[in-house]
Amino acid sequence: MRASIAKLSVNPIPYLGPALWGIASFNILRVVTDLTKKNEFWSGGVKIHSVGLLISVIFCYVITFLWRRRLGRIFAAKPTVTTNVTLEYIVAVVQIMGLLNPTVYVSERLGWVYMGDGYIDYILVNAIYVPLFLLYYMFLRNERSDRNMAENRIYVEQIKADKLDTELQLLKSQYHPHFLFNALNTVYFQIDESNTTAKKSVEQLSELLRYQIYTMDEEVSMEHELAFLTSYIAFQQQRLTARLHVHTDIEKDWTGVRIYPLLFQPLIENAFKYVRGTYEIAICLKREGTKIYFSISNSLSGAAADASAIPRTERTESGAGLSNLKKRLALRYPQRHTLHTHTDGTCFLAELILDL
């Protein structure tokens, strides 16, 4: 009951509209029948005209109920069924005449209304009510169409939001091996106290995983992201040969810059995984206006440049990492990023541009 009162107070048109249309239609009928016969408007007994007015209002409410229910079925089936608008209006005309004429006939027989000119008055009633109620049907149809489009927009936005959340959760689960994070604490305490290098490596890996787990879904300051990348590069350097040379050219001032994390890490991981030949990696990270420019290159040997020489499992893991990166970029920076990769046989280059 309270919900109905609230709706009425917000938008009374759906409730009062039929009454207003019924009153207007009846008065238009009276104008045509009274004035064309050179009678005074609303001539005759007030009682009989008041009853006719009430019948017109009730008729309008009844046909409104039927039409709204029918339009609800039509628009519910619209995504899969093509509607024939002409047929809709033909059916509407049949409904108007099929309800109007029996109503007038029964009302006359019961003495509620007066049809002095017989069939001529019936023709006048139909000639006035049919066009008016076709116009009324058009208003109802447009109202239902607008509401249907609004509901569809809300539904589409909800689907997009659900899809976005699902994909982000999936990507998050692929990026974050939680079981490793928990296991590292156990491994750390099993390492001999004298083996400081191993303990340090476990600590570094633990911090790297912690950053990944707790910062995936929100923007972070560029300073935090750079601290993670620096630690990640140092960790990767520990497991590679002393011949490896890493050259970094990273801008120092990132005040006020915030980005979604872990967008550069997959490219750095690939570089460390496939570096061969002269064992050189070059990393560049700059800012120009609202854009961030990141590039990384790693040297290759002749065999590494040949994709067939790379183990199948490594190619699959690398492909999955880059595929996940592309999805995250599409979700987080739609139409605001560029990712290119290139190889010339001796060097592999990846470039990522973000427009904040």
Short mmCIF file of C-alpha atoms in Angstrom, two decimals:
data_model
loop_
_atom_site.label_atom_id
_atom_site.label_comp_id
_atom_site.label_asym_id
_atom_site.label_seq_id
_atom_site.Cartn_x
_atom_site.Cartn_y
_atom_site.Cartn_z
CA MET A 1 0.00 0.00 0.00
CA ARG A 2 2.78 2.42 0.94
CA ALA A 3 4.69 1.50 -2.23
CA SER A 4 1.62 2.33 -4.35
CA ILE A 5 1.17 5.68 -2.61
CA ALA A 6 4.87 6.45 -3.13
CA LYS A 7 4.64 5.65 -6.84
CA LEU A 8 1.48 7.77 -7.16
CA SER A 9 3.20 10.71 -5.51
CA VAL A 10 6.17 10.42 -7.84
CA ASN A 11 4.35 9.91 -11.14
CA PRO A 12 0.51 10.15 -11.09
CA ILE A 13 0.15 9.98 -14.89
CA PRO A 14 -0.19 6.16 -15.14
CA TYR A 15 -3.03 6.31 -12.58
CA LEU A 16 -4.80 9.56 -13.52
CA GLY A 17 -4.02 9.48 -17.23
CA PRO A 18 -6.88 7.12 -18.21
CA ALA A 19 -9.39 9.22 -16.24
CA LEU A 20 -8.23 12.44 -17.88
CA TRP A 21 -8.30 10.84 -21.34
CA GLY A 22 -11.80 9.41 -20.73
CA ILE A 23 -13.09 12.83 -19.60
CA ALA A 24 -11.49 14.61 -22.57
CA SER A 25 -12.87 12.07 -25.05
CA PHE A 26 -16.41 12.34 -23.67
CA ASN A 27 -16.36 16.14 -23.77
CA ILE A 28 -15.08 16.13 -27.35
CA LEU A 29 -17.98 13.82 -28.20
CA ARG A 30 -20.41 16.23 -26.50
CA VAL A 31 -18.95 19.18 -28.44
CA VAL A 32 -19.49 17.40 -31.75
CA THR A 33 -22.98 16.02 -31.00
CA ASP A 34 -24.38 19.06 -29.16
CA LEU A 35 -22.96 21.97 -31.10
CA THR A 36 -23.44 20.40 -34.55
CA LYS A 37 -27.10 19.99 -33.65
CA LYS A 38 -27.13 23.64 -32.53
CA ASN A 39 -27.82 22.60 -28.96
CA GLU A 40 -26.22 24.11 -25.88
CA PHE A 41 -23.03 22.29 -24.81
CA TRP A 42 -23.93 19.57 -22.29
CA SER A 43 -27.61 20.24 -22.98
CA GLY A 44 -30.05 17.87 -21.36
CA GLY A 45 -30.06 16.32 -17.94
CA VAL A 46 -26.88 16.58 -15.91
CA LYS A 47 -27.43 13.11 -14.46
CA ILE A 48 -27.46 11.27 -17.77
CA HIS A 49 -24.36 13.13 -18.97
CA SER A 50 -22.55 12.46 -15.68
CA VAL A 51 -23.29 8.74 -16.07
CA GLY A 52 -21.97 8.87 -19.65
CA LEU A 53 -18.83 10.60 -18.40
CA LEU A 54 -18.32 7.89 -15.78
CA ILE A 55 -18.80 5.15 -18.41
CA SER A 56 -16.20 6.86 -20.65
CA VAL A 57 -13.69 6.96 -17.78
CA ILE A 58 -14.30 3.29 -16.86
CA PHE A 59 -14.00 2.31 -20.53
CA CYS A 60 -10.65 4.10 -20.70
CA TYR A 61 -9.33 2.31 -17.60
CA VAL A 62 -10.42 -1.08 -18.94
CA ILE A 63 -8.81 -0.62 -22.33
CA THR A 64 -5.68 0.85 -20.71
CA PHE A 65 -5.34 -2.31 -18.63
CA LEU A 66 -5.74 -4.52 -21.70
CA TRP A 67 -3.29 -2.50 -23.79
CA ARG A 68 -0.60 -2.24 -21.13
CA ARG A 69 -0.74 -5.99 -20.57
CA ARG A 70 -0.55 -6.62 -24.33
CA LEU A 71 2.30 -4.14 -24.81
CA GLY A 72 4.16 -5.83 -21.97
CA ARG A 73 3.97 -9.16 -23.83
CA ILE A 74 4.95 -7.54 -27.13
CA PHE A 75 8.06 -5.82 -25.78
CA ALA A 76 9.03 -8.84 -23.69
CA ALA A 77 9.18 -10.89 -26.91
CA LYS A 78 10.72 -8.11 -29.02
CA PRO A 79 14.36 -9.33 -28.84
CA THR A 80 13.37 -12.60 -30.52
CA VAL A 81 10.15 -11.67 -32.38
CA THR A 82 9.82 -8.94 -34.99
CA THR A 83 6.71 -6.88 -34.26
CA ASN A 84 4.27 -5.72 -36.94
CA VAL A 85 3.25 -2.20 -35.93
CA THR A 86 0.46 -2.03 -38.54
CA LEU A 87 -1.07 -5.21 -37.18
CA GLU A 88 -0.82 -3.78 -33.65
CA TYR A 89 -2.94 -0.77 -34.61
CA ILE A 90 -5.47 -2.91 -36.50
CA VAL A 91 -5.91 -5.04 -33.38
CA ALA A 92 -6.24 -1.85 -31.33
CA VAL A 93 -9.06 -0.60 -33.62
CA VAL A 94 -10.87 -3.94 -33.31
CA GLN A 95 -10.55 -3.78 -29.52
CA ILE A 96 -11.85 -0.21 -29.37
CA MET A 97 -14.91 -0.96 -31.51
CA GLY A 98 -15.44 -4.36 -29.93
CA LEU A 99 -15.61 -2.87 -26.44
CA LEU A 100 -17.11 0.53 -27.24
CA ASN A 101 -20.22 -0.46 -29.21
CA PRO A 102 -21.48 -3.18 -26.82
CA THR A 103 -20.86 -0.79 -23.91
CA VAL A 104 -22.89 1.97 -25.57
CA TYR A 105 -25.64 -0.45 -26.58
CA VAL A 106 -26.02 -1.97 -23.09
CA SER A 107 -25.86 1.47 -21.46
CA GLU A 108 -28.63 2.74 -23.75
CA ARG A 109 -30.83 -0.28 -23.06
CA LEU A 110 -30.40 0.23 -19.32
CA GLY A 111 -31.29 3.90 -19.71
CA TRP A 112 -27.88 5.16 -18.61
CA VAL A 113 -27.22 7.08 -21.85
CA TYR A 114 -29.44 8.55 -24.55
CA MET A 115 -28.79 7.78 -28.26
CA GLY A 116 -31.48 9.93 -29.90
CA ASP A 117 -30.45 9.51 -33.54
CA GLY A 118 -29.92 5.77 -33.43
CA TYR A 119 -27.19 4.47 -35.75
CA ILE A 120 -26.05 8.03 -36.61
CA ASP A 121 -25.04 8.55 -32.98
CA TYR A 122 -23.24 5.19 -33.03
CA ILE A 123 -21.29 6.36 -36.09
CA LEU A 124 -20.41 9.63 -34.34
CA VAL A 125 -19.25 7.81 -31.22
CA ASN A 126 -16.99 5.51 -33.28
CA ALA A 127 -15.76 8.35 -35.51
CA ILE A 128 -14.61 10.29 -32.45
CA TYR A 129 -13.48 7.59 -30.03
CA VAL A 130 -11.54 5.40 -32.50
CA PRO A 131 -9.06 8.15 -33.61
CA LEU A 132 -8.74 9.52 -30.08
CA PHE A 133 -8.01 6.12 -28.61
CA LEU A 134 -5.59 5.23 -31.40
CA LEU A 135 -3.71 8.38 -30.38
CA TYR A 136 -3.93 7.20 -26.78
CA TYR A 137 -2.56 3.78 -27.81
CA MET A 138 0.36 5.53 -29.47
CA PHE A 139 1.13 7.39 -26.22
CA LEU A 140 0.96 4.14 -24.24
CA ARG A 141 3.17 2.38 -26.77
CA ASN A 142 5.79 5.13 -26.72
CA GLU A 143 5.76 5.12 -22.92
CA ARG A 144 6.30 1.34 -22.84
CA SER A 145 8.98 1.59 -25.53
CA ASP A 146 10.90 4.27 -23.59
CA ARG A 147 10.69 2.23 -20.40
CA ASN A 148 11.80 -0.89 -22.24
CA MET A 149 14.83 0.92 -23.68
CA ALA A 150 15.72 2.28 -20.24
CA GLU A 151 15.47 -1.22 -18.74
CA ASN A 152 17.60 -2.62 -21.56
CA ARG A 153 20.27 0.01 -20.97
CA ILE A 154 20.35 -0.82 -17.27
CA TYR A 155 20.48 -4.54 -18.08
CA VAL A 156 23.33 -4.09 -20.58
CA GLU A 157 25.31 -1.99 -18.08
CA GLN A 158 24.75 -4.64 -15.42
CA ILE A 159 25.95 -7.35 -17.80
CA LYS A 160 29.05 -5.30 -18.61
CA ALA A 161 29.75 -4.75 -14.92
CA ASP A 162 29.30 -8.46 -14.15
CA LYS A 163 31.50 -9.43 -17.08
CA LEU A 164 34.17 -6.97 -16.01
CA ASP A 165 34.14 -8.26 -12.45
CA THR A 166 34.24 -11.89 -13.60
CA GLU A 167 37.15 -11.32 -15.95
CA LEU A 168 39.09 -9.36 -13.37
CA GLN A 169 38.56 -12.07 -10.79
CA LEU A 170 39.68 -14.71 -13.29
CA LEU A 171 42.79 -12.74 -14.19
CA LYS A 172 43.50 -12.15 -10.53
CA SER A 173 43.33 -15.87 -9.79
CA GLN A 174 45.78 -16.53 -12.63
CA TYR A 175 48.22 -13.89 -11.43
CA HIS A 176 48.15 -14.76 -7.73
CA PRO A 177 49.27 -18.23 -6.61
CA HIS A 178 48.05 -17.85 -3.02
CA PHE A 179 49.26 -21.26 -2.01
CA LEU A 180 52.85 -20.24 -2.80
CA PHE A 181 52.57 -17.17 -0.60
CA ASN A 182 51.45 -19.30 2.34
CA ALA A 183 54.05 -21.96 1.65
CA LEU A 184 56.91 -19.47 1.55
CA ASN A 185 56.60 -18.79 5.27
CA THR A 186 57.09 -22.50 5.93
CA VAL A 187 60.07 -22.72 3.56
CA TYR A 188 61.67 -19.64 5.12
CA PHE A 189 61.79 -21.18 8.59
CA GLN A 190 63.17 -24.45 7.19
CA ILE A 191 66.23 -22.75 5.68
CA ASP A 192 69.38 -22.89 7.76
CA GLU A 193 70.17 -19.61 9.53
CA SER A 194 73.61 -19.48 7.90
CA ASN A 195 72.13 -19.49 4.40
CA THR A 196 71.39 -15.75 4.33
CA THR A 197 71.20 -15.58 0.53
CA ALA A 198 68.38 -18.12 0.36
CA LYS A 199 66.53 -16.44 3.21
CA LYS A 200 66.85 -13.08 1.48
CA SER A 201 65.48 -14.55 -1.75
CA VAL A 202 62.48 -16.01 0.06
CA GLU A 203 61.83 -12.67 1.76
CA GLN A 204 61.99 -10.88 -1.59
CA LEU A 205 59.65 -13.36 -3.22
CA SER A 206 57.25 -13.09 -0.28
CA GLU A 207 57.11 -9.30 -0.63
CA LEU A 208 56.59 -9.54 -4.37
CA LEU A 209 53.66 -11.90 -3.92
CA ARG A 210 52.22 -9.74 -1.16
CA TYR A 211 52.23 -6.72 -3.47
CA GLN A 212 50.50 -8.70 -6.20
CA ILE A 213 47.82 -10.08 -3.91
CA TYR A 214 46.82 -6.86 -2.17
CA THR A 215 47.14 -4.24 -4.92
CA MET A 216 45.61 -5.93 -7.99
CA ASP A 217 42.19 -4.24 -7.95
CA GLU A 218 43.02 -0.62 -7.21
CA GLU A 219 45.30 2.10 -8.45
CA VAL A 220 48.64 2.61 -6.72
CA SER A 221 51.14 5.44 -6.75
CA MET A 222 53.83 5.18 -9.37
CA GLU A 223 56.43 5.25 -6.58
CA HIS A 224 55.01 2.01 -5.14
CA GLU A 225 54.93 0.38 -8.56
CA LEU A 226 58.57 1.38 -9.22
CA ALA A 227 59.62 -0.01 -5.83
CA PHE A 228 57.98 -3.31 -6.78
CA LEU A 229 59.62 -3.34 -10.22
CA THR A 230 63.05 -2.57 -8.73
CA SER A 231 62.68 -5.43 -6.26
CA TYR A 232 61.39 -7.74 -9.00
CA ILE A 233 64.36 -6.95 -11.28
CA ALA A 234 66.82 -7.53 -8.42
CA PHE A 235 65.15 -10.85 -7.66
CA GLN A 236 65.36 -11.97 -11.30
CA GLN A 237 69.02 -10.98 -11.51
CA GLN A 238 69.88 -13.34 -8.66
CA ARG A 239 69.00 -16.45 -10.69
CA LEU A 240 70.80 -15.48 -13.89
CA THR A 241 74.44 -15.59 -14.94
CA ALA A 242 76.86 -12.86 -13.97
CA ARG A 243 77.13 -12.01 -17.70
CA LEU A 244 73.69 -10.41 -17.58
CA HIS A 245 73.67 -6.62 -17.98
CA VAL A 246 70.52 -4.70 -17.13
CA HIS A 247 70.36 -1.09 -18.29
CA THR A 248 67.62 1.10 -16.81
CA ASP A 249 66.53 4.56 -17.84
CA ILE A 250 63.69 5.42 -15.47
CA GLU A 251 62.39 8.89 -14.81
CA LYS A 252 62.67 9.87 -11.17
CA ASP A 253 59.80 12.32 -10.66
CA TRP A 254 56.41 10.58 -10.60
CA THR A 255 54.65 12.87 -8.15
CA GLY A 256 50.86 12.51 -8.28
CA VAL A 257 50.88 9.71 -10.87
CA ARG A 258 48.70 6.69 -10.10
CA ILE A 259 48.23 3.61 -12.26
CA TYR A 260 46.82 0.11 -12.06
CA PRO A 261 49.65 -2.18 -10.93
CA LEU A 262 51.43 -5.10 -12.59
CA LEU A 263 51.11 -3.90 -16.17
CA PHE A 264 54.88 -3.75 -16.78
CA GLN A 265 55.83 -6.90 -14.84
CA PRO A 266 54.74 -9.47 -17.48
CA LEU A 267 56.93 -7.74 -20.11
CA ILE A 268 59.90 -7.66 -17.72
CA GLU A 269 59.33 -11.31 -16.86
CA ASN A 270 59.40 -12.25 -20.54
CA ALA A 271 62.64 -10.34 -21.06
CA PHE A 272 64.40 -12.19 -18.22
CA LYS A 273 62.98 -15.52 -19.40
CA TYR A 274 64.18 -15.26 -23.00
CA VAL A 275 67.35 -13.15 -22.75
CA ARG A 276 70.15 -14.89 -24.64
CA GLY A 277 73.17 -14.02 -26.75
CA THR A 278 74.95 -11.03 -25.21
CA TYR A 279 72.61 -11.20 -22.19
CA GLU A 280 71.53 -7.59 -22.26
CA ILE A 281 68.24 -6.12 -21.10
CA ALA A 282 67.34 -2.45 -21.53
CA ILE A 283 64.41 -0.90 -19.65
CA CYS A 284 63.08 2.60 -20.28
CA LEU A 285 60.20 4.27 -18.41
CA LYS A 286 59.30 7.91 -19.12
CA ARG A 287 56.40 10.30 -18.77
CA GLU A 288 55.20 12.91 -21.25
CA GLY A 289 52.14 14.85 -20.19
CA THR A 290 49.37 12.37 -19.41
CA LYS A 291 51.15 9.48 -21.16
CA ILE A 292 53.54 6.88 -19.80
CA TYR A 293 56.04 5.33 -22.20
CA PHE A 294 57.53 1.96 -21.27
CA SER A 295 59.88 -0.11 -23.39
CA ILE A 296 61.98 -3.17 -22.71
CA SER A 297 64.33 -5.08 -24.99
CA ASN A 298 66.33 -8.25 -24.50
CA SER A 299 69.05 -9.74 -26.62
CA LEU A 300 68.49 -13.02 -28.42
CA SER A 301 70.67 -15.75 -29.81
CA GLY A 302 69.96 -17.30 -33.18
CA ALA A 303 68.25 -20.28 -31.56
CA ALA A 304 66.17 -18.12 -29.21
CA ALA A 305 64.99 -16.02 -32.14
CA ASP A 306 63.54 -19.20 -33.65
CA ALA A 307 60.19 -19.87 -31.93
CA SER A 308 60.47 -23.59 -32.63
CA ALA A 309 63.59 -23.73 -30.47
CA ILE A 310 61.72 -22.49 -27.42
CA PRO A 311 60.14 -25.28 -25.33
CA ARG A 312 56.40 -25.61 -25.87
CA THR A 313 55.58 -25.12 -22.17
CA GLU A 314 57.54 -21.85 -22.06
CA ARG A 315 55.80 -20.56 -25.20
CA THR A 316 52.42 -21.39 -23.65
CA GLU A 317 53.23 -19.65 -20.36
CA SER A 318 54.56 -16.57 -22.16
CA GLY A 319 51.51 -16.43 -24.42
CA ALA A 320 49.18 -16.72 -21.43
CA GLY A 321 51.01 -13.89 -19.64
CA LEU A 322 50.80 -11.53 -22.61
CA SER A 323 47.19 -12.54 -23.27
CA ASN A 324 46.26 -11.72 -19.68
CA LEU A 325 48.12 -8.41 -19.95
CA LYS A 326 46.17 -7.46 -23.08
CA LYS A 327 42.88 -8.27 -21.34
CA ARG A 328 43.78 -6.19 -18.29
CA LEU A 329 44.80 -3.29 -20.50
CA ALA A 330 41.51 -3.52 -22.40
CA LEU A 331 39.56 -3.52 -19.12
CA ARG A 332 41.55 -0.87 -17.25
CA TYR A 333 42.58 1.44 -20.09
CA PRO A 334 40.07 0.93 -22.92
CA GLN A 335 41.05 2.94 -26.01
CA ARG A 336 43.84 4.49 -23.93
CA HIS A 337 46.77 2.13 -24.43
CA THR A 338 49.08 0.83 -27.12
CA LEU A 339 51.11 -2.39 -26.92
CA HIS A 340 53.60 -3.39 -29.62
CA THR A 341 56.17 -6.19 -29.79
CA HIS A 342 58.90 -6.61 -32.40
CA THR A 343 61.92 -8.82 -33.04
CA ASP A 344 64.71 -8.53 -35.59
CA GLY A 345 66.41 -11.85 -34.80
CA THR A 346 68.99 -10.42 -32.39
CA CYS A 347 66.72 -8.42 -30.11
CA PHE A 348 63.13 -8.58 -28.86
CA LEU A 349 61.42 -5.27 -28.15
CA ALA A 350 58.15 -4.58 -26.32
CA GLU A 351 56.61 -1.09 -26.06
CA LEU A 352 53.64 -0.07 -23.93
CA ILE A 353 52.04 3.38 -23.91
CA LEU A 354 49.40 4.30 -21.33
CA ASP A 355 47.24 7.41 -21.53
CA LEU A 356 46.17 8.33 -18.02
#
